Tab-separated table of C-alpha atoms in Angstrom:
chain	number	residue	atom	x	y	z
T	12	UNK	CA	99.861	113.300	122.648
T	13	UNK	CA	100.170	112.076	119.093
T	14	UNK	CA	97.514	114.739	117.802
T	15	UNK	CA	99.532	117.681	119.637
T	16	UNK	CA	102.645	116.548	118.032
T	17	UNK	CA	101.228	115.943	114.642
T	18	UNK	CA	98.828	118.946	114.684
T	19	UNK	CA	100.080	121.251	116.292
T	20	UNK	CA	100.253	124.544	113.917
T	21	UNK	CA	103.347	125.986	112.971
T	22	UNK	CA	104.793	128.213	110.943
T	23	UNK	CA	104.895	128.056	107.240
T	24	UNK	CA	107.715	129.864	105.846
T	25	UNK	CA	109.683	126.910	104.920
T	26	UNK	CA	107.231	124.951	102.557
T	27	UNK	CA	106.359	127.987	100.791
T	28	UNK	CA	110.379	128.784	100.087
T	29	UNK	CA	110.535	125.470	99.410
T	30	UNK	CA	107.876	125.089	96.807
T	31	UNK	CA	108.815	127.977	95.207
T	32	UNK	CA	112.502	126.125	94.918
T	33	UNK	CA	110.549	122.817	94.019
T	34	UNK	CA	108.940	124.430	91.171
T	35	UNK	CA	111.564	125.926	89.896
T	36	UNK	CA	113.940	122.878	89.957
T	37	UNK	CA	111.211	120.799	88.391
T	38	UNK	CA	111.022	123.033	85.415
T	39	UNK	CA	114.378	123.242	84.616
T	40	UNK	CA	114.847	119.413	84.871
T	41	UNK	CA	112.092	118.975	82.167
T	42	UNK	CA	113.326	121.625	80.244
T	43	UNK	CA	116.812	120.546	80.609
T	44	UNK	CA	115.738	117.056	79.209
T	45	UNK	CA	114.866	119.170	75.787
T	46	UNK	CA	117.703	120.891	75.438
T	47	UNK	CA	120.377	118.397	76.620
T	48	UNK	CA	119.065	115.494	74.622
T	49	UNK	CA	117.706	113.736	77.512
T	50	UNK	CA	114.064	113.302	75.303
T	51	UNK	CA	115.655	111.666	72.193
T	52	UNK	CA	118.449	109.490	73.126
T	53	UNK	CA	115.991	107.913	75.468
T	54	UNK	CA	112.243	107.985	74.314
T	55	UNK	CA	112.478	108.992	70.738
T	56	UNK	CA	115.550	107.215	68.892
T	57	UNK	CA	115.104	103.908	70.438
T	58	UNK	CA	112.704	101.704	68.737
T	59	UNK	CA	111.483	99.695	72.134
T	60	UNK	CA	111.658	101.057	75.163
T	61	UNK	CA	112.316	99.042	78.717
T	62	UNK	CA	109.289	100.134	80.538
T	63	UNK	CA	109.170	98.616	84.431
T	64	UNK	CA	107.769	95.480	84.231
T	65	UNK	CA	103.879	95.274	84.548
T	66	UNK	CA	104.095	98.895	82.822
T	67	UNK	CA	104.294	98.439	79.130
T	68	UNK	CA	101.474	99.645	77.999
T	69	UNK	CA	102.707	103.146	78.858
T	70	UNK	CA	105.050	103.994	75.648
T	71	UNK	CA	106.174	107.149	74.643
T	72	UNK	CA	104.762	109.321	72.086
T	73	UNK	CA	104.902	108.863	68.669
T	74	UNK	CA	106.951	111.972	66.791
T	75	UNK	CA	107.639	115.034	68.769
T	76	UNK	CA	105.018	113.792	71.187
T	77	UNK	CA	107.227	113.739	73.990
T	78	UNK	CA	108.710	117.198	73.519
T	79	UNK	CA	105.542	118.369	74.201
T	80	UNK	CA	105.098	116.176	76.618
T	81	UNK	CA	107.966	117.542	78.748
T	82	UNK	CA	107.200	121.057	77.472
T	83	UNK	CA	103.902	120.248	79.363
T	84	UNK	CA	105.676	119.667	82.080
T	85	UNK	CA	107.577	122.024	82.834
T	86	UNK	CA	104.716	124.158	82.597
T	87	UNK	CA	102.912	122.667	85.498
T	88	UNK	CA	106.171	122.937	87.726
T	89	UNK	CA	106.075	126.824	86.805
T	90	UNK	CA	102.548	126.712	87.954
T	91	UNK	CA	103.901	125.016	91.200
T	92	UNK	CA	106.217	127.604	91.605
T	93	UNK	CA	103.962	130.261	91.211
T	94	UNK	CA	101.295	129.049	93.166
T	95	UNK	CA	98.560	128.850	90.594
T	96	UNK	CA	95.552	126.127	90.328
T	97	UNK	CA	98.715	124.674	92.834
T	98	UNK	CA	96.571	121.684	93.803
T	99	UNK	CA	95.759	120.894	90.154
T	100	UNK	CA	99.291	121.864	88.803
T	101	UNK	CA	100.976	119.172	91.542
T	102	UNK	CA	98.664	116.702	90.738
T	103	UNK	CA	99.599	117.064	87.248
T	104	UNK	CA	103.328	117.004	87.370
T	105	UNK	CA	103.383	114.189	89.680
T	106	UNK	CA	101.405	112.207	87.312
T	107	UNK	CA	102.905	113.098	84.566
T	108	UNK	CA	106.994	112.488	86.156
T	109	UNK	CA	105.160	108.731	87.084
T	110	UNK	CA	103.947	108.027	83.827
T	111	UNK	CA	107.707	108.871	82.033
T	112	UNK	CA	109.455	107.289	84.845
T	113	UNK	CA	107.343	104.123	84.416
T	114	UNK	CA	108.260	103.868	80.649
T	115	UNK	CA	111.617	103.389	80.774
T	116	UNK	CA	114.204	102.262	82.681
T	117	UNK	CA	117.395	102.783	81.017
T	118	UNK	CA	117.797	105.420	82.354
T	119	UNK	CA	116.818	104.602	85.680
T	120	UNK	CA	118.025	106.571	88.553
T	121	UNK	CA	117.186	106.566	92.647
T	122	UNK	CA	116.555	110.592	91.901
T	123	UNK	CA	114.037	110.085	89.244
T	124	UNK	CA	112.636	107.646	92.073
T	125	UNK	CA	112.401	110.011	94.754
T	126	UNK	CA	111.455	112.902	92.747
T	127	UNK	CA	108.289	110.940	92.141
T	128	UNK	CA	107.612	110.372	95.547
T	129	UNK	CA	108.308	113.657	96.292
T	130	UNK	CA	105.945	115.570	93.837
T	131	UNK	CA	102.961	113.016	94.976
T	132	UNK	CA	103.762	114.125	98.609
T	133	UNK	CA	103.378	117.947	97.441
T	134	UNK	CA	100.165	117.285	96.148
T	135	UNK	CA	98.818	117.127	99.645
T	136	UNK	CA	100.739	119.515	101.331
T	137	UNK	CA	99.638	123.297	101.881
T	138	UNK	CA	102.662	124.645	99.709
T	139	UNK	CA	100.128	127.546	98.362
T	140	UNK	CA	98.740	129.153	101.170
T	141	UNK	CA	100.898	132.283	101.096
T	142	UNK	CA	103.634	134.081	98.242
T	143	UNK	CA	101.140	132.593	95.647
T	144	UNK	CA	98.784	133.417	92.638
T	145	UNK	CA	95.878	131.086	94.401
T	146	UNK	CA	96.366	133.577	97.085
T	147	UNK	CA	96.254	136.387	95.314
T	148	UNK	CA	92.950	135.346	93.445
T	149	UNK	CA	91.179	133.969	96.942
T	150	UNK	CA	92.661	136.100	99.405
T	151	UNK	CA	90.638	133.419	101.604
T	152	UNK	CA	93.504	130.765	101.316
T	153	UNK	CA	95.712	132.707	102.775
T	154	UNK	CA	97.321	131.430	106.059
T	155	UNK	CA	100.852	131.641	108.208
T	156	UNK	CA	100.445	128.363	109.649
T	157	UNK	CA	100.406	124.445	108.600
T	158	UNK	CA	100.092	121.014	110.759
T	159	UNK	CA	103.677	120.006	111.971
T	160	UNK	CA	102.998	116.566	109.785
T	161	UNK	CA	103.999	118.815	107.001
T	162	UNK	CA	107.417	119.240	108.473
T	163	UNK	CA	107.482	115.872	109.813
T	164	UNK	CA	106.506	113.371	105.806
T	165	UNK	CA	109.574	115.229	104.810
T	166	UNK	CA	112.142	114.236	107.544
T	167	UNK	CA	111.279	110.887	107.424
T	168	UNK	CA	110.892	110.186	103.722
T	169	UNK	CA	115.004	111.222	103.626
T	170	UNK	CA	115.977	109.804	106.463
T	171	UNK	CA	114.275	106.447	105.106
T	172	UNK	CA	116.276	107.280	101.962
T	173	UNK	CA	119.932	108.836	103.671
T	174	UNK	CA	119.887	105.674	106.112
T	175	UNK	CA	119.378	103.032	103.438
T	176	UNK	CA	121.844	104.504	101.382
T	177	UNK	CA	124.569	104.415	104.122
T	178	UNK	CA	123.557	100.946	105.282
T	179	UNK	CA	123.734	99.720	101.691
T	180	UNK	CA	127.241	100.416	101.209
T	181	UNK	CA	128.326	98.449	104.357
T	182	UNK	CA	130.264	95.545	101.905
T	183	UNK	CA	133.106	94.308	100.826
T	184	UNK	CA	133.473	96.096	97.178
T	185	UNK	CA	132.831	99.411	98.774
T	186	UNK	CA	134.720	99.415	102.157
T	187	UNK	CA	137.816	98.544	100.053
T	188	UNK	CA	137.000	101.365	97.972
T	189	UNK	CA	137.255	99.977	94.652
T	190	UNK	CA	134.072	100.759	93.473
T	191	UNK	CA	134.982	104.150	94.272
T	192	UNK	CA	137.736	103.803	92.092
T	193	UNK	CA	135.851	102.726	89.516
T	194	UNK	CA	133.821	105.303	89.350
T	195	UNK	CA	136.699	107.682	89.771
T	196	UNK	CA	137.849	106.049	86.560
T	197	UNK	CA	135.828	107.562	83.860
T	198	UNK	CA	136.100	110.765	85.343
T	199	UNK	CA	140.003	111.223	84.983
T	200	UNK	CA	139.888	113.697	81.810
T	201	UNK	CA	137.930	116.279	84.232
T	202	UNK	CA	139.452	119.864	83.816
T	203	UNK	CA	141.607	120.097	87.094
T	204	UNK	CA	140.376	117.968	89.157
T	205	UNK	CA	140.588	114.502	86.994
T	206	UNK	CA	143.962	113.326	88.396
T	207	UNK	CA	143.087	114.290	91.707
T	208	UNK	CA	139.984	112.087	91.778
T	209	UNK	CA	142.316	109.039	90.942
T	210	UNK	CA	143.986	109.067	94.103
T	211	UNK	CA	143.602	106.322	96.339
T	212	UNK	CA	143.527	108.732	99.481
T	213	UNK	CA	140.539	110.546	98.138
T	214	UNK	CA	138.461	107.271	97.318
T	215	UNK	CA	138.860	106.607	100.987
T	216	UNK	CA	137.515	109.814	102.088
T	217	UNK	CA	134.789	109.219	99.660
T	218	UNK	CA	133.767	105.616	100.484
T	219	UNK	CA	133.979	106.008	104.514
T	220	UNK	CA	132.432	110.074	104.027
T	221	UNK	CA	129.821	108.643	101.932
T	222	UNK	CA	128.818	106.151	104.779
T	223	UNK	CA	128.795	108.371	107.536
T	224	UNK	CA	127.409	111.452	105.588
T	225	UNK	CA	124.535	109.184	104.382
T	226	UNK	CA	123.789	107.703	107.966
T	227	UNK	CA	124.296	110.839	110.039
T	228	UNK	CA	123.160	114.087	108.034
T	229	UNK	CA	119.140	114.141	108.894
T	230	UNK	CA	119.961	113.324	112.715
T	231	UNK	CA	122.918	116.065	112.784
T	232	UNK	CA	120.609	118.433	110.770
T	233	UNK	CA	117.761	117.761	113.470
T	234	UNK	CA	120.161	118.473	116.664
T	235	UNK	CA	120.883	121.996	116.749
T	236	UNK	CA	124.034	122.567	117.990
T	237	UNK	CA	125.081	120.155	114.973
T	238	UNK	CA	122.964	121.630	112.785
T	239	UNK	CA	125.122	124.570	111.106
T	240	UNK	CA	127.707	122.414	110.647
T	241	UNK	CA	125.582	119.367	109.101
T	242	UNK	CA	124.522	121.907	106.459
T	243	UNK	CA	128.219	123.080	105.249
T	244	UNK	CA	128.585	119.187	105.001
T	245	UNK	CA	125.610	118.972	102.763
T	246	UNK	CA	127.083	122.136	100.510
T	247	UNK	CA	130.265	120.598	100.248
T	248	UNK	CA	128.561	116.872	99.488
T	249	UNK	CA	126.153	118.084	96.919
T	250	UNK	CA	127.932	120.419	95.105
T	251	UNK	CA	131.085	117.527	94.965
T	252	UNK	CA	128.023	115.310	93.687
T	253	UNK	CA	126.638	118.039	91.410
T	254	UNK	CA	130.364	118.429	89.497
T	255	UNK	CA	131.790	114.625	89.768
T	256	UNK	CA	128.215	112.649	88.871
T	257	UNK	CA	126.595	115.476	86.716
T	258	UNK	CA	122.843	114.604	87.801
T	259	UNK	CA	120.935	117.055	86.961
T	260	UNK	CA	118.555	119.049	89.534
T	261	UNK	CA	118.981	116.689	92.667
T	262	UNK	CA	121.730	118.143	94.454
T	263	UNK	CA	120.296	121.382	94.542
T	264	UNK	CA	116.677	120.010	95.598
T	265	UNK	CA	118.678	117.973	98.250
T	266	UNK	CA	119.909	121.693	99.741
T	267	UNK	CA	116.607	122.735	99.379
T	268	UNK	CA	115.490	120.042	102.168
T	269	UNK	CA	117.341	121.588	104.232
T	270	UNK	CA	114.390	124.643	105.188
T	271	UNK	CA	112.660	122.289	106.983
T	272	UNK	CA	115.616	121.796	109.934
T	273	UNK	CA	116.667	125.166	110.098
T	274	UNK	CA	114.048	127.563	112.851
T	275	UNK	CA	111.255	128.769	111.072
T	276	UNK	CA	111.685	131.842	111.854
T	277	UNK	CA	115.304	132.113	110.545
T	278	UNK	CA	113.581	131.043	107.146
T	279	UNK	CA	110.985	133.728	107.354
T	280	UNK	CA	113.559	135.994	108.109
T	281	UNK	CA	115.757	135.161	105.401
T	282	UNK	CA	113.607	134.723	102.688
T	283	UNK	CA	109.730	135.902	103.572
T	284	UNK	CA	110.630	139.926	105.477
T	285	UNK	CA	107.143	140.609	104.884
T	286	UNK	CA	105.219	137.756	106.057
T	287	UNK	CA	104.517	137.688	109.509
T	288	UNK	CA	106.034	134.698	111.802
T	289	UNK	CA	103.224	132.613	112.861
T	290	UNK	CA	103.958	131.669	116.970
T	291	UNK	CA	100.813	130.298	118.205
T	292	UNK	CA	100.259	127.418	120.047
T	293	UNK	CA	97.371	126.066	117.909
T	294	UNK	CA	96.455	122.539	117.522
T	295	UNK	CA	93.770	121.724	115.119
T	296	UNK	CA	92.444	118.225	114.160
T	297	UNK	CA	91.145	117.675	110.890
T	298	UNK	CA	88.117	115.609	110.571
T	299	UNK	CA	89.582	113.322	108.260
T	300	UNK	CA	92.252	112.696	110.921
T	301	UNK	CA	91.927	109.240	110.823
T	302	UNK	CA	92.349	108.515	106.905
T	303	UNK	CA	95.202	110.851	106.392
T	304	UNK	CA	97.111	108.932	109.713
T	305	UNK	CA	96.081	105.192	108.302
T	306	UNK	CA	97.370	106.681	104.082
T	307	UNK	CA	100.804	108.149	106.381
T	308	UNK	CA	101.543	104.860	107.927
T	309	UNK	CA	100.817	102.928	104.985
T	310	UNK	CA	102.676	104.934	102.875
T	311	UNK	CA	105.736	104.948	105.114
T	312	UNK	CA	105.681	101.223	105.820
T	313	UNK	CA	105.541	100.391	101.988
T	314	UNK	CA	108.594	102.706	102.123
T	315	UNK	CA	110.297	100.929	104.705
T	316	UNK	CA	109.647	97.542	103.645
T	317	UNK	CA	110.678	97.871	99.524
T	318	UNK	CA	114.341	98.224	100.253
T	319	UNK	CA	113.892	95.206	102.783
T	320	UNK	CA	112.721	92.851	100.013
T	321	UNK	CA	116.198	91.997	98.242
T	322	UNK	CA	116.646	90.145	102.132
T	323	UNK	CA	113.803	87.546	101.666
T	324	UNK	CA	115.328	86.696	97.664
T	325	UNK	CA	117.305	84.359	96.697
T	326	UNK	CA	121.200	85.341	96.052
T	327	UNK	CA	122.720	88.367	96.245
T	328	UNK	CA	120.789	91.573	94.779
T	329	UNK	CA	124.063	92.964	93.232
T	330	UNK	CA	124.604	90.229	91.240
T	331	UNK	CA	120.337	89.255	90.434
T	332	UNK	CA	119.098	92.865	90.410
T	333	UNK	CA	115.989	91.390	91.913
T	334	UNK	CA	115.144	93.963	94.629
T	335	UNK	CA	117.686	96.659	93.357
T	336	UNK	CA	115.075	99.113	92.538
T	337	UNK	CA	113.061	101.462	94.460
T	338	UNK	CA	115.543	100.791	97.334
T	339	UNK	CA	117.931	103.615	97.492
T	340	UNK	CA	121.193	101.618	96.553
T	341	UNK	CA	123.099	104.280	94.757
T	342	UNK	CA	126.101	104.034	92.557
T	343	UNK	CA	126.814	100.971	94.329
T	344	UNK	CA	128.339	98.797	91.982
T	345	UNK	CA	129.681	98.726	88.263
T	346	UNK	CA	128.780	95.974	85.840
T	347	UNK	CA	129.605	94.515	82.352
T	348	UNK	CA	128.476	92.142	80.323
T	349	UNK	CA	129.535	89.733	77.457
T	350	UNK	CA	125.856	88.722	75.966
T	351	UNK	CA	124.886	86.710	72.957
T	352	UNK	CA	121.002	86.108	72.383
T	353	UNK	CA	119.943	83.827	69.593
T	354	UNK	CA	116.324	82.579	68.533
T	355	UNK	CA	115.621	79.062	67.775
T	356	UNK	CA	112.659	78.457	64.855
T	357	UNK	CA	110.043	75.937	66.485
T	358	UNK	CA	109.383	74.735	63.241
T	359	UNK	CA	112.646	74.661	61.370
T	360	UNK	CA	114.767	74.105	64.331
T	361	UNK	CA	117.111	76.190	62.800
T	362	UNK	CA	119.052	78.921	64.851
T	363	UNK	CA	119.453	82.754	64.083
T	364	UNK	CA	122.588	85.076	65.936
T	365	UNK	CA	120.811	88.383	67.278
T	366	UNK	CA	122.610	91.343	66.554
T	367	UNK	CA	121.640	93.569	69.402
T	368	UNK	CA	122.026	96.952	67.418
T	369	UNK	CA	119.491	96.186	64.593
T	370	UNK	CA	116.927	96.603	67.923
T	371	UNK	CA	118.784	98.924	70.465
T	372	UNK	CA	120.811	101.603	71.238
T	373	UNK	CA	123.899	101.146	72.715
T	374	UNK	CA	122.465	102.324	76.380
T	375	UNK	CA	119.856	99.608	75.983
T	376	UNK	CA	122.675	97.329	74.848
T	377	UNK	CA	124.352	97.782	78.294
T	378	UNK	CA	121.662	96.942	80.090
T	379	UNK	CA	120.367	93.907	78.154
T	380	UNK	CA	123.759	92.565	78.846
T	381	UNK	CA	123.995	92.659	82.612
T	382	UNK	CA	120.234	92.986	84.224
T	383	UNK	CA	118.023	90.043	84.629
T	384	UNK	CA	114.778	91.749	84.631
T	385	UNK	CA	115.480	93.689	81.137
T	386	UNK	CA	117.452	90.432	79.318
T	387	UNK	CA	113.748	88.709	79.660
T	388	UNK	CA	112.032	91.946	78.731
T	389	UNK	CA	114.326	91.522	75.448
T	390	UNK	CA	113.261	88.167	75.030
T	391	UNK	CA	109.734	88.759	75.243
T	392	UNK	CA	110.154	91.668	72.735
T	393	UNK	CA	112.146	89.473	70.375
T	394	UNK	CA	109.442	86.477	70.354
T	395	UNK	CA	106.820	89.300	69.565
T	396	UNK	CA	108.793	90.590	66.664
T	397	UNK	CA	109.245	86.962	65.079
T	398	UNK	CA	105.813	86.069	65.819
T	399	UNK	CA	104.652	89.522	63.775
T	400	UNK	CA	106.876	87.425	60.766
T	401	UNK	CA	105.275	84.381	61.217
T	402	UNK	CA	107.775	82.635	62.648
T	403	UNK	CA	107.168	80.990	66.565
T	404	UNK	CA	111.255	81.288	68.552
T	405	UNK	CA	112.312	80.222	71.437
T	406	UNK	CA	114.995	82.752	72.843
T	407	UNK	CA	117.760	81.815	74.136
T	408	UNK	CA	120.561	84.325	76.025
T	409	UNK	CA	124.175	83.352	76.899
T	410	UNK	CA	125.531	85.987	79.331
T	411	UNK	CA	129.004	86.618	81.296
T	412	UNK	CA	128.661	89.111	83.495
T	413	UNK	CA	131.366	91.309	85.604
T	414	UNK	CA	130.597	92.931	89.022
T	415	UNK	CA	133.142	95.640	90.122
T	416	UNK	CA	135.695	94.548	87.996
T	417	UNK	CA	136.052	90.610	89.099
T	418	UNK	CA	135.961	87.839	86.582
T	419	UNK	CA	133.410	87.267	84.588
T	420	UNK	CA	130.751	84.348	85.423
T	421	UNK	CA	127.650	83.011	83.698
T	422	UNK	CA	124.477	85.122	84.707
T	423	UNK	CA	122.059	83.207	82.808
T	424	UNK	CA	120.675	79.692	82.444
T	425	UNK	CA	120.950	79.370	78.447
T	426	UNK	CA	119.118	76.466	78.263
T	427	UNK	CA	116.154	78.222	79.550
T	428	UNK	CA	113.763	79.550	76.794
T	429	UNK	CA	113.512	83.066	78.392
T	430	UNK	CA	110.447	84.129	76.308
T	431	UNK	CA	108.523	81.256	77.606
T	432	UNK	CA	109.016	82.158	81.222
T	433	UNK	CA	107.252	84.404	83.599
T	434	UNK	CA	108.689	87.371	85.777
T	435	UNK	CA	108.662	86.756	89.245
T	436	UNK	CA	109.076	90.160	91.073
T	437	UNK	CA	109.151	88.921	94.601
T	438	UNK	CA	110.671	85.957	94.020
T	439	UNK	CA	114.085	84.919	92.984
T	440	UNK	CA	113.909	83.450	89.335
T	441	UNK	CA	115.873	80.447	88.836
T	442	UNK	CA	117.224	80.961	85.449
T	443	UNK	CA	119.232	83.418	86.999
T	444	UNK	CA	122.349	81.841	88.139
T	445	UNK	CA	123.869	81.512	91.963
T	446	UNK	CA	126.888	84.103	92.040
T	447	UNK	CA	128.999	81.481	93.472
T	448	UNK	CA	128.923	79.131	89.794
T	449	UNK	CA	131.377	79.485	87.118
């Protein structure tokens, strides 16, 4: 039963139109990182960059290294479009989007996240069997058909991602929608639209329409008489996301999942006249059947079980971080901080103020002043730049922080040498303060 439902052939018209989207989105987010400014304000100017912990020895390229880098890029993602060396070209990108979105954090974003995910899914799938160079050079490749597990890695990676999402902003902060209207705040000069956005009634509609978009769209999209209406939803959502948030590609690419719910032969229809609908009842079964079923369950339970972690840490993950990432909790909370670091000389005993803009920029700044994991990534950095003096510090960080706008409290333990402590990163750190102190 499970091989017929996995295996079963069907037609292909959606993950070609899709990686022909795919490609195309992937090449203007790289390219748009060039022209925007994306490239220097975050690998370029700063003089260290945040990688994710365990990752620092990937760094960014010295002088225009990483304009070529993304130039690179984008090249591949044309190749995925096109359907040439497709295999090779995938494999590439995917590798490539890891390595930059390994390096820094920053500029870290649940998008970034997923577009990783997604390109190393692509690699496996048959995205270049028709409407593609390969196919043109080995007429051989060419088929109407792929397995239904195709179809099916795709539904369930977003619905792991759409129902975490809605079942993350089940609290307080974000049922009484005022981290809505904080986020509705900065976006008050907006042509138009900026006073509307500040009105209570709308933040409303957008907490409670977030929810339910988040936990019902891939179910409604799945049940056809829904279906049409789901994806009008999804228009409206998306394109409200694409001109309130300004983030980039992912809107669009989130439309784009949308081929793989509609009938495939409304896609070939639409968009493929020429190819041929493939209607056969075919079931095929690989020979490596069984390694491709034990990488799809492990790979799906790792997905499951990341945004579970935060549950088995100490404390509350919006105030600790620990567990944030790599769970799908988007734009779920806004924080500031009031941070002073100063180094102590081992030696001398004597004390020395660190003036955070002799090392960062002010993005970094932000961050070093409200998340736990990149305030100890500072400290490490600053013992290593003392140590290249000469001089053995301790590090010490006094930080306030405020989450969604409530009162300040103390975030870290200043008495606690931070560069002579490890990262845990499945287990709460205890320099990090309970929420609940002063």
């Amino acid at each position: 039963m499970l091989n017929k439902w996995l295996f079963k052939n069907i037609d292909n018209s959606a993950l070609i139109v899709f990686r022909i989207i795919f490609g195309l989105l992937c090449f203007l987010e790289s390219v748009g990182a060039i022209v925007t400014g994306w490239i220097r304000k975050t690998l370029v100017e700063p003089e260290f960059t945040f990688s994710f912990i365990g990752f620092e020895w990937l760094q960014p390229l010295p002088g225009d290294g990483m304009y070529y880098y993304y130039a690179i890029m984008g090249l591949f993602a044309l190749c995925i479009m096109v359907g040439y060396k497709y295999r090779l070209s995938a494999l590439c990108f995917a590798l490539m989007w890891a390595v930059t979105y390994l390096m820094q954090k920053s500029s870290y974003n649940n998008h970034y996240y997923l577009l990783m995910l997604l390109s190393s899914i692509m690699v496996f799938l048959p995205a270049h069997k028709y409407a593609s160079v390969d196919v043109k050079l080995n007429p051989k490749l060419k088929s109407l058909s792929m397995p239904q597990w195709c179809r099916l890695v795709i539904i369930l990676q977003l619905f792991i991602v759409y129902t975490y999402a809605s079942i993350a902003k089940l609290y307080p902060d974000w049922l009484d929608t005022s981290v809505m209207e904080i986020l509705m705040q900065s976006k008050q000069d907006y042509i138009l639209i900026g006073d509307i956005l500040q009105q209570k009634w709308l933040h409303y509609i957008l907490a409670y329409g977030g929810i339910l978009f988040d936990g019902l769209i891939v179910p409604l999209l799945l049940f056809k008489p829904t279906r049409k209406y789901a994806f009008m939803a999804s228009i409206f959502f998306h394109l409200f996301n694409s001109i309130v948030f300004q983030i980039g590609i992912f809107p669009y690419l989130s439309l784009a999942f949308s081929l793989f719910f509609f009938e495939a032969e409304t896609i070939q229809k639409l968009f493929l006249k020429k190819k041929p609908f493939y209607n056969l009842e075919a079931i095929v079964i690989p020979k490596m059947k069984t390694p491709l079923l034990v990488i799809l369950s492990v790979y799906f339970l790792i997905q499951i079980g990341l945004p579970l972690r935060h549950h088995f840490i100490e404390d509350n993950v919006l105030w600790t971080e620990e567990g944030h990432r790599l769970s799908w909790r988007m734009m779920l909370r806004s924080k500031s901080g009031r941070t002073n670091y100063w180094v102590e000389n081992k030696e001398s005993g004597k004390s020395l103020i660190v003036n955070l803009r002799d090392y960062l920029t002010p993005k970094q700044i932000r961050s070093a002043s409200t998340k736990p994991d990149v305030i100890w990534q500072f400290a490490q950095h600053l013992k290593q730049k003392f140590k290249e003096d000469n001089q053995e510090v301790a590090v010490y960080v006094e930080c306030k922080v405020s989450v969604n706008g409530k009162p300040y409290k103390t975030l870290i333990n200043q008495e606690v040498d931070l560069s002579s402590v490890e990262w845990n990163t499945f287990k709460h750190n205890d320099w990090i303060l309970p929420s609940k102190d002063d």
